Amino acid sequence: MVRPNRVYRTLLWAYPAEFRQEYGGQMEIALRSRLEGANGSRERIRAWVEILWDLVVSAIREHLDILGRDVRHGLRSLKRSPSFAAVAIAALAAGIGVNTAIFSVVYGVLLKPLPYPNPDRIVMLTESVPRRSLRAVLGPDFAAWREQSRIMTKLAVCNESTHILGSPAGSQTIRTAVVTRELFSLLGASVLMGREFTDADARPGGPDVAVLGHASWQARFGGDPNIVGRTITLNAKSFQLVGVLRPGFSFPSRTEVWIASREDYAAQRTQTRIAIAHVIGRMRERAGLKDAEAELTAIAASEWDRPDVIGGYRNMVKGLRVKATPLTEAIAGGSRQQLLIFFAAVALVLVIACVNVANLLVARAATRGREVAIRLALGASRARLTRQVLTESLLLAGIGSALGIGVAYVVLRALLTLGGSSFPRAEEIGIDWMA
């Protein structure tokens, strides 16, 4: 059977070494006295509970007390070497701040999941023919895919544009998108007021309709609760507002108004005009990119072989291939490689800053030999001195990190102000504490 004194002696290791060496023997005597005064098993259990609780509380208190003394000593030590402290803290703050800002951009553009349901299944579709890349999709192919595809559960056209919004206060250029009705359901968007687009909105002869973004509704129309049904002017053409989207949706980036497309894509194979469409789609679960590309390529090839297709079109699309790109990569575009190279360069700067701070600490340690010798002669243990040095290093790191957060906010704000329009998903970039 394990003796109580042996158990308690083991538990005393929870205390700092100095405290244990000075008071450990007295605490063991107090333990024996406390247990000898307990009559019966119930009182002994109660005594042990009280002893263990007191041990936990007092051990934490002692560690915090020593930590407080170490921190105060470290602050006094740094105060005695202001040049060293200023250089080290400035190097850490600059390195941490710039890296945090650049990583926030990289995370917001490349790593942060898109704010749509199951974003990994959403793809951007493009077509290409030998020696020619369309970087979009021929309208008739979109119509055929929408009718025949088994891998794509939803497909939508989303053509970015700009329009001049007319108002009594003056005309303003805004970002718009001409879309098919499937876009909002594909991306999980819903309306706050009014309705989404319907099949009737795409039929020729009806009124031109549009859906307004929440931010634009607040900023440009003062959050007018009676906005649905009103008419706005875009490029001197009237559009009836049929709905206002809920907050948080903005695809493509910074779009303010979505216009219902009236293109009859299916009929264009037999017409002299073919529209070019930017198409996104949602794949079925467990479907792969190669599977989607093969199916859509086969559907497009079979459609262009129909006898009613204009002969010139048939020759133009020989060798047509479809490319499916995850939407995150498609949005990032050519900025992906540039951002990664920039981040690697800035990370190297942080490494250099850390090496410089380490060299400063080594140089400072060499000048403190006399101080260390005196403290050892007075009875300080090597472990105690090591903990003191670590505390000073953590103080430098903590102060540098705190200032680095401020630097990160300033640098990030400057990046978004000067080049925000060039960053994809700029509205989603920010310092994310959960990243």
Short mmCIF file of C-alpha atoms in Angstrom, two decimals:
data_model
loop_
_atom_site.label_atom_id
_atom_site.label_comp_id
_atom_site.label_asym_id
_atom_site.label_seq_id
_atom_site.Cartn_x
_atom_site.Cartn_y
_atom_site.Cartn_z
CA MET A 1 0.00 0.00 0.00
CA VAL A 2 1.29 3.47 -0.91
CA ARG A 3 2.05 5.58 2.13
CA PRO A 4 0.32 9.01 2.38
CA ASN A 5 3.63 10.79 2.93
CA ARG A 6 5.05 9.40 -0.30
CA VAL A 7 1.97 10.48 -2.26
CA TYR A 8 2.09 13.95 -0.75
CA ARG A 9 5.83 14.25 -1.36
CA THR A 10 5.16 13.51 -5.04
CA LEU A 11 2.38 16.12 -5.16
CA LEU A 12 4.72 18.74 -3.71
CA TRP A 13 6.52 18.79 -7.06
CA ALA A 14 3.67 21.04 -8.20
CA TYR A 15 5.32 23.85 -6.22
CA PRO A 16 8.34 25.86 -7.40
CA ALA A 17 11.67 24.31 -6.40
CA GLU A 18 12.60 27.14 -4.02
CA PHE A 19 9.31 26.91 -2.17
CA ARG A 20 9.50 23.11 -2.01
CA GLN A 21 13.01 23.15 -0.57
CA GLU A 22 12.13 25.72 2.09
CA TYR A 23 8.69 24.58 3.20
CA GLY A 24 8.36 20.97 1.98
CA GLY A 25 9.38 19.38 5.30
CA GLN A 26 7.01 21.55 7.33
CA MET A 27 4.13 20.75 4.96
CA GLU A 28 4.73 17.01 5.38
CA ILE A 29 4.60 17.41 9.18
CA ALA A 30 1.34 19.37 8.82
CA LEU A 31 -0.05 16.60 6.61
CA ARG A 32 0.66 13.90 9.22
CA SER A 33 -0.90 16.03 11.93
CA ARG A 34 -4.00 16.64 9.82
CA LEU A 35 -4.48 12.97 8.97
CA GLU A 36 -3.84 11.76 12.53
CA GLY A 37 -6.61 14.04 13.75
CA ALA A 38 -9.12 12.55 11.30
CA ASN A 39 -11.32 9.81 12.80
CA GLY A 40 -12.88 7.37 10.38
CA SER A 41 -12.62 6.95 6.64
CA ARG A 42 -15.12 9.73 5.87
CA GLU A 43 -13.09 12.34 7.73
CA ARG A 44 -9.86 11.08 6.14
CA ILE A 45 -11.39 11.46 2.66
CA ARG A 46 -12.59 14.94 3.56
CA ALA A 47 -9.13 15.81 4.87
CA TRP A 48 -7.48 14.63 1.66
CA VAL A 49 -9.92 16.68 -0.46
CA GLU A 50 -9.13 19.80 1.57
CA ILE A 51 -5.38 19.10 1.38
CA LEU A 52 -5.45 18.58 -2.39
CA TRP A 53 -7.56 21.70 -2.96
CA ASP A 54 -5.21 23.79 -0.83
CA LEU A 55 -2.23 22.31 -2.69
CA VAL A 56 -3.64 23.22 -6.12
CA VAL A 57 -4.61 26.78 -5.10
CA SER A 58 -1.39 27.54 -3.26
CA ALA A 59 0.83 26.01 -5.98
CA ILE A 60 -0.79 28.20 -8.63
CA ARG A 61 -0.44 31.24 -6.35
CA GLU A 62 3.25 30.56 -5.76
CA HIS A 63 3.97 30.12 -9.47
CA LEU A 64 2.14 33.36 -10.27
CA ASP A 65 4.03 35.15 -7.52
CA ILE A 66 7.39 34.01 -8.90
CA LEU A 67 6.28 34.85 -12.44
CA GLY A 68 5.31 38.34 -11.27
CA ARG A 69 8.73 38.84 -9.69
CA ASP A 70 10.44 37.59 -12.85
CA VAL A 71 8.37 39.95 -15.02
CA ARG A 72 9.13 42.93 -12.81
CA HIS A 73 12.82 42.05 -12.80
CA GLY A 74 12.75 41.60 -16.58
CA LEU A 75 11.11 44.99 -17.10
CA ARG A 76 13.70 46.65 -14.87
CA SER A 77 16.46 44.87 -16.77
CA LEU A 78 15.10 46.04 -20.13
CA LYS A 79 14.70 49.55 -18.75
CA ARG A 80 18.39 49.56 -17.90
CA SER A 81 19.20 48.74 -21.56
CA PRO A 82 16.79 50.97 -23.52
CA SER A 83 18.74 50.82 -26.79
CA PHE A 84 18.79 47.04 -26.82
CA ALA A 85 15.08 46.84 -25.89
CA ALA A 86 14.04 49.41 -28.52
CA VAL A 87 15.97 47.74 -31.36
CA ALA A 88 14.79 44.22 -30.48
CA ILE A 89 11.14 45.23 -30.02
CA ALA A 90 11.14 47.32 -33.22
CA ALA A 91 12.61 44.43 -35.24
CA LEU A 92 10.04 41.97 -33.90
CA ALA A 93 7.12 44.39 -34.31
CA ALA A 94 8.03 45.19 -37.91
CA GLY A 95 8.61 41.55 -38.86
CA ILE A 96 5.47 40.24 -37.15
CA GLY A 97 3.28 43.12 -38.32
CA VAL A 98 4.24 42.98 -42.00
CA ASN A 99 3.99 39.17 -42.04
CA THR A 100 0.58 39.23 -40.39
CA ALA A 101 -0.68 41.78 -42.91
CA ILE A 102 0.61 39.85 -45.93
CA PHE A 103 -0.66 36.54 -44.55
CA SER A 104 -4.08 38.15 -44.06
CA VAL A 105 -4.11 38.99 -47.77
CA VAL A 106 -2.92 35.49 -48.74
CA TYR A 107 -5.49 33.87 -46.44
CA GLY A 108 -8.35 36.07 -47.63
CA VAL A 109 -7.60 35.53 -51.32
CA LEU A 110 -6.24 31.97 -51.50
CA LEU A 111 -6.98 30.01 -48.33
CA LYS A 112 -10.21 31.26 -46.83
CA PRO A 113 -13.17 29.08 -47.87
CA LEU A 114 -15.66 30.83 -50.09
CA PRO A 115 -18.82 31.88 -48.19
CA TYR A 116 -21.06 29.53 -50.16
CA PRO A 117 -22.50 26.09 -49.36
CA ASN A 118 -19.98 23.32 -50.22
CA PRO A 119 -17.62 25.71 -52.04
CA ASP A 120 -15.28 22.86 -53.02
CA ARG A 121 -17.90 21.63 -55.49
CA ILE A 122 -18.29 24.96 -57.32
CA VAL A 123 -16.27 25.35 -60.51
CA MET A 124 -15.66 27.93 -63.21
CA LEU A 125 -16.07 26.48 -66.71
CA THR A 126 -14.09 27.65 -69.75
CA GLU A 127 -13.70 26.35 -73.28
CA SER A 128 -10.76 26.30 -75.64
CA VAL A 129 -10.06 25.15 -79.18
CA PRO A 130 -6.64 24.44 -80.73
CA ARG A 131 -4.51 27.61 -80.84
CA ARG A 132 -7.32 29.63 -79.29
CA SER A 133 -8.52 30.03 -75.70
CA LEU A 134 -11.99 31.48 -75.26
CA ARG A 135 -11.61 31.98 -71.48
CA ALA A 136 -15.39 31.67 -71.36
CA VAL A 137 -18.15 29.44 -72.77
CA LEU A 138 -20.11 29.58 -76.00
CA GLY A 139 -23.71 30.35 -75.15
CA PRO A 140 -25.24 27.33 -76.96
CA ASP A 141 -22.98 24.97 -75.02
CA PHE A 142 -24.25 26.40 -71.75
CA ALA A 143 -27.83 25.70 -72.87
CA ALA A 144 -26.96 22.11 -73.83
CA TRP A 145 -25.15 21.48 -70.53
CA ARG A 146 -28.07 22.81 -68.55
CA GLU A 147 -30.39 20.33 -70.27
CA GLN A 148 -28.16 17.24 -70.53
CA SER A 149 -25.47 17.24 -67.83
CA ARG A 150 -25.71 14.62 -65.10
CA ILE A 151 -22.58 15.64 -63.21
CA MET A 152 -23.45 19.32 -62.88
CA THR A 153 -26.45 19.83 -60.60
CA LYS A 154 -26.72 23.55 -61.40
CA LEU A 155 -25.23 25.87 -63.98
CA ALA A 156 -25.46 29.64 -64.19
CA VAL A 157 -24.22 32.45 -66.39
CA CYS A 158 -22.57 35.38 -64.62
CA ASN A 159 -21.19 38.08 -66.93
CA GLU A 160 -19.51 40.95 -65.12
CA SER A 161 -20.14 44.45 -66.38
CA THR A 162 -20.39 48.09 -65.37
CA HIS A 163 -23.36 50.40 -65.81
CA ILE A 164 -24.00 54.07 -65.24
CA LEU A 165 -26.62 54.47 -62.55
CA GLY A 166 -28.73 57.56 -63.13
CA SER A 167 -30.03 59.47 -60.12
CA PRO A 168 -31.14 63.03 -59.25
CA ALA A 169 -27.82 63.50 -57.41
CA GLY A 170 -25.85 62.65 -60.55
CA SER A 171 -24.71 59.62 -62.51
CA GLN A 172 -22.37 57.06 -60.98
CA THR A 173 -20.57 54.05 -62.43
CA ILE A 174 -21.39 50.84 -60.55
CA ARG A 175 -20.43 47.19 -60.92
CA THR A 176 -23.15 44.95 -62.27
CA ALA A 177 -23.58 41.36 -63.41
CA VAL A 178 -25.89 39.93 -66.06
CA VAL A 179 -26.94 36.53 -64.71
CA THR A 180 -29.34 33.66 -65.22
CA ARG A 181 -31.87 32.79 -62.53
CA GLU A 182 -29.83 29.83 -61.22
CA LEU A 183 -26.98 31.96 -59.86
CA PHE A 184 -28.50 32.83 -56.48
CA SER A 185 -29.62 29.29 -55.61
CA LEU A 186 -26.28 27.87 -56.83
CA LEU A 187 -24.36 30.12 -54.42
CA GLY A 188 -26.87 29.91 -51.58
CA ALA A 189 -27.97 33.55 -51.77
CA SER A 190 -31.50 34.61 -50.82
CA VAL A 191 -33.52 37.80 -50.87
CA LEU A 192 -34.34 39.99 -47.89
CA MET A 193 -37.25 41.61 -49.70
CA GLY A 194 -39.07 40.85 -52.94
CA ARG A 195 -38.11 37.83 -55.01
CA GLU A 196 -35.31 36.26 -57.02
CA PHE A 197 -35.29 35.91 -60.80
CA THR A 198 -37.71 33.49 -62.43
CA ASP A 199 -37.96 31.85 -65.87
CA ALA A 200 -40.41 34.57 -66.90
CA ASP A 201 -37.74 37.24 -66.41
CA ALA A 202 -35.64 35.65 -69.19
CA ARG A 203 -38.39 35.69 -71.82
CA PRO A 204 -38.22 38.31 -74.58
CA GLY A 205 -40.77 41.08 -74.45
CA GLY A 206 -41.06 41.40 -70.69
CA PRO A 207 -39.79 44.22 -68.52
CA ASP A 208 -36.07 44.37 -67.72
CA VAL A 209 -35.63 43.43 -64.07
CA ALA A 210 -32.79 43.60 -61.56
CA VAL A 211 -31.97 42.58 -57.99
CA LEU A 212 -30.21 45.02 -55.68
CA GLY A 213 -27.34 44.16 -53.31
CA HIS A 214 -27.88 44.86 -49.61
CA ALA A 215 -24.88 47.20 -49.26
CA SER A 216 -25.96 49.20 -52.32
CA TRP A 217 -29.54 49.37 -51.01
CA GLN A 218 -28.25 50.88 -47.76
CA ALA A 219 -25.65 53.21 -49.27
CA ARG A 220 -27.41 54.46 -52.40
CA PHE A 221 -31.07 54.20 -51.47
CA GLY A 222 -30.96 54.81 -47.73
CA GLY A 223 -32.42 51.38 -46.92
CA ASP A 224 -35.78 52.42 -48.42
CA PRO A 225 -38.27 49.70 -47.32
CA ASN A 226 -40.40 50.41 -50.41
CA ILE A 227 -37.58 49.93 -52.90
CA VAL A 228 -39.06 46.74 -54.42
CA GLY A 229 -41.06 47.67 -57.50
CA ARG A 230 -39.24 50.91 -58.10
CA THR A 231 -37.48 51.61 -61.38
CA ILE A 232 -33.79 52.50 -61.69
CA THR A 233 -31.90 53.70 -64.74
CA LEU A 234 -28.81 51.85 -65.93
CA ASN A 235 -27.10 53.12 -69.09
CA ALA A 236 -30.20 55.20 -69.81
CA LYS A 237 -32.37 52.08 -69.72
CA SER A 238 -35.07 51.39 -67.14
CA PHE A 239 -34.94 48.32 -64.88
CA GLN A 240 -37.54 47.29 -62.35
CA LEU A 241 -36.14 46.23 -58.98
CA VAL A 242 -37.77 42.95 -57.97
CA GLY A 243 -35.71 42.13 -54.88
CA VAL A 244 -33.00 43.05 -52.38
CA LEU A 245 -30.44 40.41 -51.37
CA ARG A 246 -29.55 39.58 -47.79
CA PRO A 247 -26.29 40.99 -46.38
CA GLY A 248 -22.99 39.32 -47.18
CA PHE A 249 -23.48 38.27 -50.80
CA SER A 250 -21.30 39.93 -53.43
CA PHE A 251 -20.46 37.75 -56.41
CA PRO A 252 -18.69 38.74 -58.53
CA SER A 253 -16.69 40.84 -56.10
CA ARG A 254 -18.12 44.30 -55.33
CA THR A 255 -21.18 43.79 -57.57
CA GLU A 256 -24.04 46.11 -56.63
CA VAL A 257 -26.82 45.16 -59.07
CA TRP A 258 -27.67 41.85 -60.76
CA ILE A 259 -29.57 41.99 -64.05
CA ALA A 260 -31.65 39.12 -65.43
CA SER A 261 -30.16 37.76 -68.68
CA ARG A 262 -32.49 37.62 -71.69
CA GLU A 263 -30.16 35.68 -73.97
CA ASP A 264 -31.72 32.71 -75.78
CA TYR A 265 -28.55 30.62 -75.74
CA ALA A 266 -30.12 27.46 -77.16
CA ALA A 267 -31.23 29.18 -80.40
CA GLN A 268 -27.83 30.68 -81.23
CA ARG A 269 -26.43 27.61 -83.03
CA THR A 270 -28.61 28.50 -86.01
CA GLN A 271 -28.08 32.26 -85.73
CA THR A 272 -25.30 34.49 -86.97
CA ARG A 273 -24.57 35.72 -83.45
CA ILE A 274 -23.21 33.64 -80.57
CA ALA A 275 -22.96 35.07 -77.08
CA ILE A 276 -19.95 34.42 -74.88
CA ALA A 277 -20.87 33.50 -71.33
CA HIS A 278 -18.94 33.16 -68.09
CA VAL A 279 -20.36 30.01 -66.53
CA ILE A 280 -20.09 28.58 -63.04
CA GLY A 281 -21.49 25.24 -61.98
CA ARG A 282 -21.99 23.01 -58.96
CA MET A 283 -20.82 19.42 -59.29
CA ARG A 284 -22.53 16.44 -57.77
CA GLU A 285 -21.03 15.01 -54.61
CA ARG A 286 -17.99 12.79 -55.23
CA ALA A 287 -17.75 13.94 -58.86
CA GLY A 288 -14.24 14.81 -60.07
CA LEU A 289 -13.02 17.66 -62.23
CA LYS A 290 -11.89 15.29 -65.00
CA ASP A 291 -15.29 13.58 -65.03
CA ALA A 292 -17.04 16.93 -65.42
CA GLU A 293 -14.67 18.06 -68.17
CA ALA A 294 -15.13 14.82 -70.13
CA GLU A 295 -18.91 14.90 -69.91
CA LEU A 296 -19.27 18.58 -70.85
CA THR A 297 -16.79 18.24 -73.74
CA ALA A 298 -18.78 15.30 -75.11
CA ILE A 299 -22.09 17.19 -74.84
CA ALA A 300 -20.65 20.23 -76.62
CA ALA A 301 -19.15 18.11 -79.43
CA SER A 302 -22.43 16.31 -80.06
CA GLU A 303 -24.40 19.55 -80.15
CA TRP A 304 -22.13 21.17 -82.74
CA ASP A 305 -22.50 18.10 -84.98
CA ARG A 306 -26.25 18.66 -85.36
CA PRO A 307 -27.38 19.25 -88.99
CA ASP A 308 -29.03 22.62 -88.22
CA VAL A 309 -25.75 24.18 -87.04
CA ILE A 310 -24.22 26.77 -89.34
CA GLY A 311 -21.27 25.16 -91.11
CA GLY A 312 -18.80 27.87 -90.18
CA TYR A 313 -19.49 27.31 -86.52
CA ARG A 314 -18.88 23.58 -86.89
CA ASN A 315 -15.40 24.23 -88.29
CA MET A 316 -14.65 26.88 -85.68
CA VAL A 317 -15.19 24.58 -82.70
CA LYS A 318 -13.29 21.51 -83.96
CA GLY A 319 -11.20 20.08 -81.13
CA LEU A 320 -13.13 22.02 -78.47
CA ARG A 321 -12.21 21.16 -74.88
CA VAL A 322 -13.77 22.15 -71.56
CA LYS A 323 -11.77 23.13 -68.50
CA ALA A 324 -13.26 23.02 -64.97
CA THR A 325 -11.40 25.13 -62.39
CA PRO A 326 -12.30 25.33 -58.68
CA LEU A 327 -13.94 28.67 -58.10
CA THR A 328 -11.39 29.70 -55.45
CA GLU A 329 -8.56 29.26 -57.97
CA ALA A 330 -10.52 30.95 -60.74
CA ILE A 331 -11.17 34.01 -58.59
CA ALA A 332 -7.54 34.23 -57.50
CA GLY A 333 -6.40 34.01 -61.13
CA GLY A 334 -2.85 35.20 -61.81
CA SER A 335 -2.50 36.79 -58.38
CA ARG A 336 -1.91 33.39 -56.73
CA GLN A 337 1.76 33.02 -57.69
CA GLN A 338 2.51 36.69 -57.06
CA LEU A 339 1.03 36.59 -53.56
CA LEU A 340 2.88 33.40 -52.62
CA ILE A 341 6.21 34.81 -53.81
CA PHE A 342 5.56 38.05 -51.94
CA PHE A 343 4.63 36.15 -48.77
CA ALA A 344 7.78 34.00 -49.00
CA ALA A 345 9.92 37.15 -49.33
CA VAL A 346 8.27 38.79 -46.33
CA ALA A 347 8.60 35.58 -44.28
CA LEU A 348 12.33 35.66 -45.03
CA VAL A 349 12.42 39.19 -43.60
CA LEU A 350 10.85 37.87 -40.38
CA VAL A 351 13.47 35.12 -40.18
CA ILE A 352 16.24 37.73 -40.58
CA ALA A 353 14.63 39.88 -37.86
CA CYS A 354 14.50 36.90 -35.48
CA VAL A 355 18.15 36.06 -36.20
CA ASN A 356 19.14 39.66 -35.48
CA VAL A 357 17.23 39.64 -32.19
CA ALA A 358 18.89 36.32 -31.26
CA ASN A 359 22.31 37.85 -31.93
CA LEU A 360 21.41 40.82 -29.75
CA LEU A 361 20.39 38.47 -26.92
CA VAL A 362 23.66 36.53 -27.22
CA ALA A 363 25.69 39.74 -27.17
CA ARG A 364 23.75 40.98 -24.15
CA ALA A 365 24.23 37.68 -22.33
CA ALA A 366 28.00 38.01 -22.79
CA THR A 367 27.92 41.35 -20.94
CA ARG A 368 25.97 39.91 -18.00
CA GLY A 369 28.56 37.36 -16.87
CA ARG A 370 29.35 39.28 -13.68
CA GLU A 371 25.65 39.57 -12.76
CA VAL A 372 25.12 35.83 -13.27
CA ALA A 373 28.21 34.94 -11.20
CA ILE A 374 27.02 37.10 -8.28
CA ARG A 375 23.53 35.57 -8.34
CA LEU A 376 24.98 32.05 -8.38
CA ALA A 377 27.23 32.94 -5.44
CA LEU A 378 24.18 34.18 -3.52
CA GLY A 379 22.46 30.81 -3.96
CA ALA A 380 20.35 31.17 -7.10
CA SER A 381 19.97 27.90 -8.99
CA ARG A 382 20.77 27.53 -12.67
CA ALA A 383 17.13 26.66 -13.30
CA ARG A 384 16.08 29.93 -11.62
CA LEU A 385 18.46 31.95 -13.78
CA THR A 386 17.36 30.14 -16.91
CA ARG A 387 13.74 30.92 -16.11
CA GLN A 388 14.60 34.58 -15.60
CA VAL A 389 16.31 34.77 -19.00
CA LEU A 390 13.36 33.03 -20.65
CA THR A 391 10.97 35.47 -18.98
CA GLU A 392 12.92 38.43 -20.36
CA SER A 393 12.87 36.86 -23.84
CA LEU A 394 9.12 36.28 -23.59
CA LEU A 395 8.65 39.88 -22.50
CA LEU A 396 10.43 41.05 -25.63
CA ALA A 397 8.36 38.69 -27.77
CA GLY A 398 5.11 39.74 -26.08
CA ILE A 399 5.72 43.47 -26.42
CA GLY A 400 6.92 43.01 -30.01
CA SER A 401 3.86 40.91 -30.86
CA ALA A 402 1.46 43.43 -29.32
CA LEU A 403 3.03 46.28 -31.27
CA GLY A 404 3.15 44.00 -34.34
CA ILE A 405 -0.64 43.71 -34.29
CA GLY A 406 -0.89 47.48 -34.53
CA VAL A 407 1.66 47.49 -37.37
CA ALA A 408 -0.36 44.76 -39.12
CA TYR A 409 -3.55 46.84 -39.02
CA VAL A 410 -1.73 49.88 -40.43
CA VAL A 411 0.03 47.91 -43.20
CA LEU A 412 -3.14 46.02 -44.14
CA ARG A 413 -5.17 49.20 -44.32
CA ALA A 414 -2.49 50.77 -46.53
CA LEU A 415 -2.43 47.73 -48.84
CA LEU A 416 -6.22 47.73 -49.24
CA THR A 417 -6.32 51.51 -49.74
CA LEU A 418 -3.55 51.61 -52.33
CA GLY A 419 -4.20 48.34 -54.15
CA GLY A 420 -7.51 47.00 -52.89
CA SER A 421 -9.10 47.00 -56.34
CA SER A 422 -6.37 44.66 -57.61
CA PHE A 423 -6.97 42.05 -54.90
CA PRO A 424 -9.60 39.40 -55.61
CA ARG A 425 -12.10 39.06 -52.73
CA ALA A 426 -10.83 42.35 -51.30
CA GLU A 427 -13.97 42.76 -49.18
CA GLU A 428 -13.14 39.50 -47.36
CA ILE A 429 -9.56 40.46 -46.47
CA GLY A 430 -8.93 41.24 -42.83
CA ILE A 431 -7.00 40.05 -39.79
CA ASP A 432 -8.73 36.78 -38.93
CA TRP A 433 -7.97 35.63 -35.37
CA MET A 434 -9.40 32.17 -36.14
CA ALA A 435 -7.10 31.52 -39.13
#
